[in-house]
PDB file of C-alpha atoms in Angstrom:
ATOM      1  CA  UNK A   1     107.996  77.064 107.861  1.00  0.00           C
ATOM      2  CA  UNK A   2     106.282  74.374 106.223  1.00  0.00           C
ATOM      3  CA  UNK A   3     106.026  73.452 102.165  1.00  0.00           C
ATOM      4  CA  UNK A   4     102.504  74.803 101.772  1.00  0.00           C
ATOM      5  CA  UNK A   5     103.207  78.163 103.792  1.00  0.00           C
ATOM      6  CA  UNK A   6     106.183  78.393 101.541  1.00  0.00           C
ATOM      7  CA  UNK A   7     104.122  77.504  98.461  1.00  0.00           C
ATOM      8  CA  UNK A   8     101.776  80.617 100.042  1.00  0.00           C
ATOM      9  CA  UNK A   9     104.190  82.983  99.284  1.00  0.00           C
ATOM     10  CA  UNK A  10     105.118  81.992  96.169  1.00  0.00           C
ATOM     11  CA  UNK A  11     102.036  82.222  95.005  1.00  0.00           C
ATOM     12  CA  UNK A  12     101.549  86.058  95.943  1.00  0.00           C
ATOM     13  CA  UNK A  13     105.425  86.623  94.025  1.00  0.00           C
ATOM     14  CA  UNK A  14     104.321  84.518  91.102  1.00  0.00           C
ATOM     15  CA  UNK A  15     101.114  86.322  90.375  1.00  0.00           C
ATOM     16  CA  UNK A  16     102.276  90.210  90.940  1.00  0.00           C
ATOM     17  CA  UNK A  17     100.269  89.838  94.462  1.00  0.00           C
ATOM     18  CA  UNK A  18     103.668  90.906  96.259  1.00  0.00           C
ATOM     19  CA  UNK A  19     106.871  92.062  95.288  1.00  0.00           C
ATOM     20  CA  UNK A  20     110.298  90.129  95.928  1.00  0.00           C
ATOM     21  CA  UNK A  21     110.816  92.674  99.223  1.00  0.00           C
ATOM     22  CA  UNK A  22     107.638  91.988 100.544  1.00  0.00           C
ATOM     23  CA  UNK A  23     107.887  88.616 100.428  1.00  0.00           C
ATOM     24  CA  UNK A  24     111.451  88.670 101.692  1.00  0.00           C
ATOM     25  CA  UNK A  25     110.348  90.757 104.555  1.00  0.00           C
ATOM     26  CA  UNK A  26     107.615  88.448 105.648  1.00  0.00           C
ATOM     27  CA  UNK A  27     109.602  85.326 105.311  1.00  0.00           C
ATOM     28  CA  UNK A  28     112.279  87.135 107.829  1.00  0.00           C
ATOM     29  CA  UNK A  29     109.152  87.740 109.874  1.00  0.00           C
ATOM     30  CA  UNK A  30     108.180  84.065 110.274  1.00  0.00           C
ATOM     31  CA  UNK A  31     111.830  83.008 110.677  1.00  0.00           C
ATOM     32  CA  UNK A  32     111.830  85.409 114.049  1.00  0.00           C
ATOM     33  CA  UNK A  33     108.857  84.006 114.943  1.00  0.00           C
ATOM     34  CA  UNK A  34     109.786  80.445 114.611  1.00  0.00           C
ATOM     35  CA  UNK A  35     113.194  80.855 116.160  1.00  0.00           C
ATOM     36  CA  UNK A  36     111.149  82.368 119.056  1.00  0.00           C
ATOM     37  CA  UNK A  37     109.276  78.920 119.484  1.00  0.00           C
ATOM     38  CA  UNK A  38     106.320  79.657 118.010  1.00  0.00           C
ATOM     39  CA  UNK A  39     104.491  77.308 115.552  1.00  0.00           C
ATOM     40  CA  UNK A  40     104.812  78.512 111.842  1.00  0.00           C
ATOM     41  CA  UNK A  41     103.054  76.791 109.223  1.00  0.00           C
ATOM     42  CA  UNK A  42     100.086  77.084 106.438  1.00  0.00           C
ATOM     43  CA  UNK A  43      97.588  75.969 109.328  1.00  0.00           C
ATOM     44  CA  UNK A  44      98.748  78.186 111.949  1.00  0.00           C
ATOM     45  CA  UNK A  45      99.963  81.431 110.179  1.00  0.00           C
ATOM     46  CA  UNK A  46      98.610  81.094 106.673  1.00  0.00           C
ATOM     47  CA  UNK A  47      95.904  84.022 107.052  1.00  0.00           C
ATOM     48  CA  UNK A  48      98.796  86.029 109.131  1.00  0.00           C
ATOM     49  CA  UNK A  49     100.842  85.573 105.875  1.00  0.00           C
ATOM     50  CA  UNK A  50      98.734  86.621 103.516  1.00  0.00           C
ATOM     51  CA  UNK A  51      97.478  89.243 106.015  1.00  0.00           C
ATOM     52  CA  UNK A  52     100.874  90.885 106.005  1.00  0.00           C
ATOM     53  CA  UNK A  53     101.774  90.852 102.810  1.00  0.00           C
ATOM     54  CA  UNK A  54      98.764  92.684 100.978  1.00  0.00           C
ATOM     55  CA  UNK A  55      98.599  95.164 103.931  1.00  0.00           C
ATOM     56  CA  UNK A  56     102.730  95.959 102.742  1.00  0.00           C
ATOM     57  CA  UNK A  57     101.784  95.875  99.161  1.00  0.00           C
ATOM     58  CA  UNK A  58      98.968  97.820  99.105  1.00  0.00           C
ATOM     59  CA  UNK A  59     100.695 100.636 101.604  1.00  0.00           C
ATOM     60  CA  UNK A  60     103.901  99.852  98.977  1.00  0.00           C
ATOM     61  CA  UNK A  61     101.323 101.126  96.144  1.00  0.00           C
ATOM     62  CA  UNK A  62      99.791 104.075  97.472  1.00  0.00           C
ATOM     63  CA  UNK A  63      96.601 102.540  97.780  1.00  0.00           C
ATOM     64  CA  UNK A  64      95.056 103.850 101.320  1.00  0.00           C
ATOM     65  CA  UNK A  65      94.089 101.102 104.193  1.00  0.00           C
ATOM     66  CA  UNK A  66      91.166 102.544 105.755  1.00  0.00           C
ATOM     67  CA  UNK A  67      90.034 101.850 109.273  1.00  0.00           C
ATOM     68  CA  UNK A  68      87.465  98.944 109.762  1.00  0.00           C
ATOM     69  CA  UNK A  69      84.421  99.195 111.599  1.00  0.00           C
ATOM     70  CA  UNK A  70      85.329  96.654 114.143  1.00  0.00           C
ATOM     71  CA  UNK A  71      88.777  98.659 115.106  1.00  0.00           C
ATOM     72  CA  UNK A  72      87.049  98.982 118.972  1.00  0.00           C
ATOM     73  CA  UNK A  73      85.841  94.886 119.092  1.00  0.00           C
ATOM     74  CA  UNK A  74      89.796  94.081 117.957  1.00  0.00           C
ATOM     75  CA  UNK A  75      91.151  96.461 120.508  1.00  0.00           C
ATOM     76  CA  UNK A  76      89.092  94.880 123.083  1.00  0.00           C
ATOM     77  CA  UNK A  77      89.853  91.319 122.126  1.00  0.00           C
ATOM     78  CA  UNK A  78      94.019  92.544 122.551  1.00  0.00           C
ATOM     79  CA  UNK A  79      93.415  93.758 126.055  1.00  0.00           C
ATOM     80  CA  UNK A  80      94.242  90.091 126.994  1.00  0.00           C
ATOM     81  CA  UNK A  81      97.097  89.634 125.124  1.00  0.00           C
ATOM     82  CA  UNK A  82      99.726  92.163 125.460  1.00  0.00           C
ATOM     83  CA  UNK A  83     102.647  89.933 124.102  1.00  0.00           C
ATOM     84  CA  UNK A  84     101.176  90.021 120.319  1.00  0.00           C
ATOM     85  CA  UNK A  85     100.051  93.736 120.522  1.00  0.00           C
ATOM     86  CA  UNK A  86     104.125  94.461 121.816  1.00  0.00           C
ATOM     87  CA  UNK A  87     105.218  91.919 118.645  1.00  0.00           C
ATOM     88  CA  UNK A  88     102.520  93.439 116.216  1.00  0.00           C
ATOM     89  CA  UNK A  89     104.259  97.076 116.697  1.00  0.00           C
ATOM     90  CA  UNK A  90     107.710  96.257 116.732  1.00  0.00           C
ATOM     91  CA  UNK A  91     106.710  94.454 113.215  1.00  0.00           C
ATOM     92  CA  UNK A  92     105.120  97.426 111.787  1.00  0.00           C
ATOM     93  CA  UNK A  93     108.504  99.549 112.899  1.00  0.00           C
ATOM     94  CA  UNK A  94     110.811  96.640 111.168  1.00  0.00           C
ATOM     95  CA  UNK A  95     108.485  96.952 108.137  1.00  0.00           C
ATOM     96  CA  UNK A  96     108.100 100.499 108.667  1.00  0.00           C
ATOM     97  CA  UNK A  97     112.215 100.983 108.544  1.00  0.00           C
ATOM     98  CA  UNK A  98     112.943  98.068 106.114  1.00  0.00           C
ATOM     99  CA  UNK A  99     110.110  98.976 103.231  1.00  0.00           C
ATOM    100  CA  UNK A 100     109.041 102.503 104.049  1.00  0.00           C
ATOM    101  CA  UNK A 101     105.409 100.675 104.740  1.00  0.00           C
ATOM    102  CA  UNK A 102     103.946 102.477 107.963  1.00  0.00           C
ATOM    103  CA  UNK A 103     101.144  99.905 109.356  1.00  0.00           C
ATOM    104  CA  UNK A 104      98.103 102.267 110.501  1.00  0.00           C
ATOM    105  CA  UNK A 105      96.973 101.326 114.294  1.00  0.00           C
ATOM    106  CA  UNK A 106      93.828  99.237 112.263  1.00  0.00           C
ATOM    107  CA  UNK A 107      96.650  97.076 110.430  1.00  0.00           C
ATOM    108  CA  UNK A 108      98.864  96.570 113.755  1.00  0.00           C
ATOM    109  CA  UNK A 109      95.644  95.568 115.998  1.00  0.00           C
ATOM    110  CA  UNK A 110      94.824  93.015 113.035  1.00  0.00           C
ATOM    111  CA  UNK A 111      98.419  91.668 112.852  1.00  0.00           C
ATOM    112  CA  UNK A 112      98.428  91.304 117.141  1.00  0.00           C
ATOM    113  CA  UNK A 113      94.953  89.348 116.245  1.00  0.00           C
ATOM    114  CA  UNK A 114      96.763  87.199 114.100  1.00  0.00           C
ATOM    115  CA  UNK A 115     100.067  86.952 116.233  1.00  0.00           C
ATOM    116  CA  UNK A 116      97.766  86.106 119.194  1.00  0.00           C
ATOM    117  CA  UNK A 117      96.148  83.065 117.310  1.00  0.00           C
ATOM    118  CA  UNK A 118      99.643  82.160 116.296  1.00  0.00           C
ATOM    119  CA  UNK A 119     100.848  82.133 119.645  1.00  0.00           C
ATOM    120  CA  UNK A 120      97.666  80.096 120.946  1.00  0.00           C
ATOM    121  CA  UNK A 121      98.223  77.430 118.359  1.00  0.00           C
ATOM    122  CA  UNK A 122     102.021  76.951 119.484  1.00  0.00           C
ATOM    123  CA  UNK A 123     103.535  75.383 122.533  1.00  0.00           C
ATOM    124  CA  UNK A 124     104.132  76.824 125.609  1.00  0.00           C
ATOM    125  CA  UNK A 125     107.457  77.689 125.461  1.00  0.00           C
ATOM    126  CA  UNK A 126     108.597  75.658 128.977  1.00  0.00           C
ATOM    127  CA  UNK A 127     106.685  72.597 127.018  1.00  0.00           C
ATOM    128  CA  UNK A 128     108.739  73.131 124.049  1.00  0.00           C
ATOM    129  CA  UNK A 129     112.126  73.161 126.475  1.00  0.00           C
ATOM    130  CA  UNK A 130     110.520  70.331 127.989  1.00  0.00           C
ATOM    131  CA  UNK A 131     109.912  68.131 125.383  1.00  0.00           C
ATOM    132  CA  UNK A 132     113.540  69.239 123.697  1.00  0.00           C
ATOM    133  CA  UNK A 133     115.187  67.223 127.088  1.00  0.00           C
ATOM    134  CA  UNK A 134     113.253  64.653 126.846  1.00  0.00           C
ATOM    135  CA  UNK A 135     114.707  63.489 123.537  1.00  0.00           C
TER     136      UNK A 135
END
């Protein structure tokens, strides 16, 4: 994780955006993420950041997440990428069991979104082995 991804999330502690465990949780989050190869920083997983963390907050608060109106577009989109869907549900049961936050379906399909970006802005992982034995 970068400074300014860092500097991201203390931002949302600093101004009462997120709470400590939130922001604990997602920092775990991008730590499995990066130790999985993929490419963590502001440019590549800023909006999946911020994303996550006011989707925990506001389910942490009571407030309600209602369904967006482009649920079916998203769902199509995720037909080709059945790696992030898989990693946006086992994050929603993590956050699910580790906060008491259950992600609605709308909230997972927009995390996979992000995950899938994420993943497409990272190196293949037999170029990252690659370029690791070339050094």
């Amino acid at each position: 994780m970068d400074d300014q991804l860092t500097l991201r999330i203390q931002l949302f502690r600093e101004t009462g955006q997120a709470g400590p465990e939130v922001a604990a949780f997602v920092v775990a989050e991008l730590d499995v993420l990066a130790a999985e190869g993929l490419t963590v920083t502001e440019d590549t997983a800023g909006l999946l950041t911020s994303h996550l963390m006011a989707a925990l907050t506001r389910l942490l608060n009571g407030e309600p997440i209602e369904a967006f109106r482009t649920d079916d577009q998203v769902s199509a989109e995720l037909a080709g990428h059945p790696e992030a869907v898989a990693r946006a549900r086992a994050v929603a049961l993590r956050a699910e069991r580790a906060l008491g936050a259950p992600l609605p379906g709308s909230e997972v399909n927009f995390l996979g979104l992000h995950l899938a970006v994420l993943a497409q802005n990272s190196p293949a992982p037999h170029h990252a082995s690659e370029r690791r034995s070339q050094s």
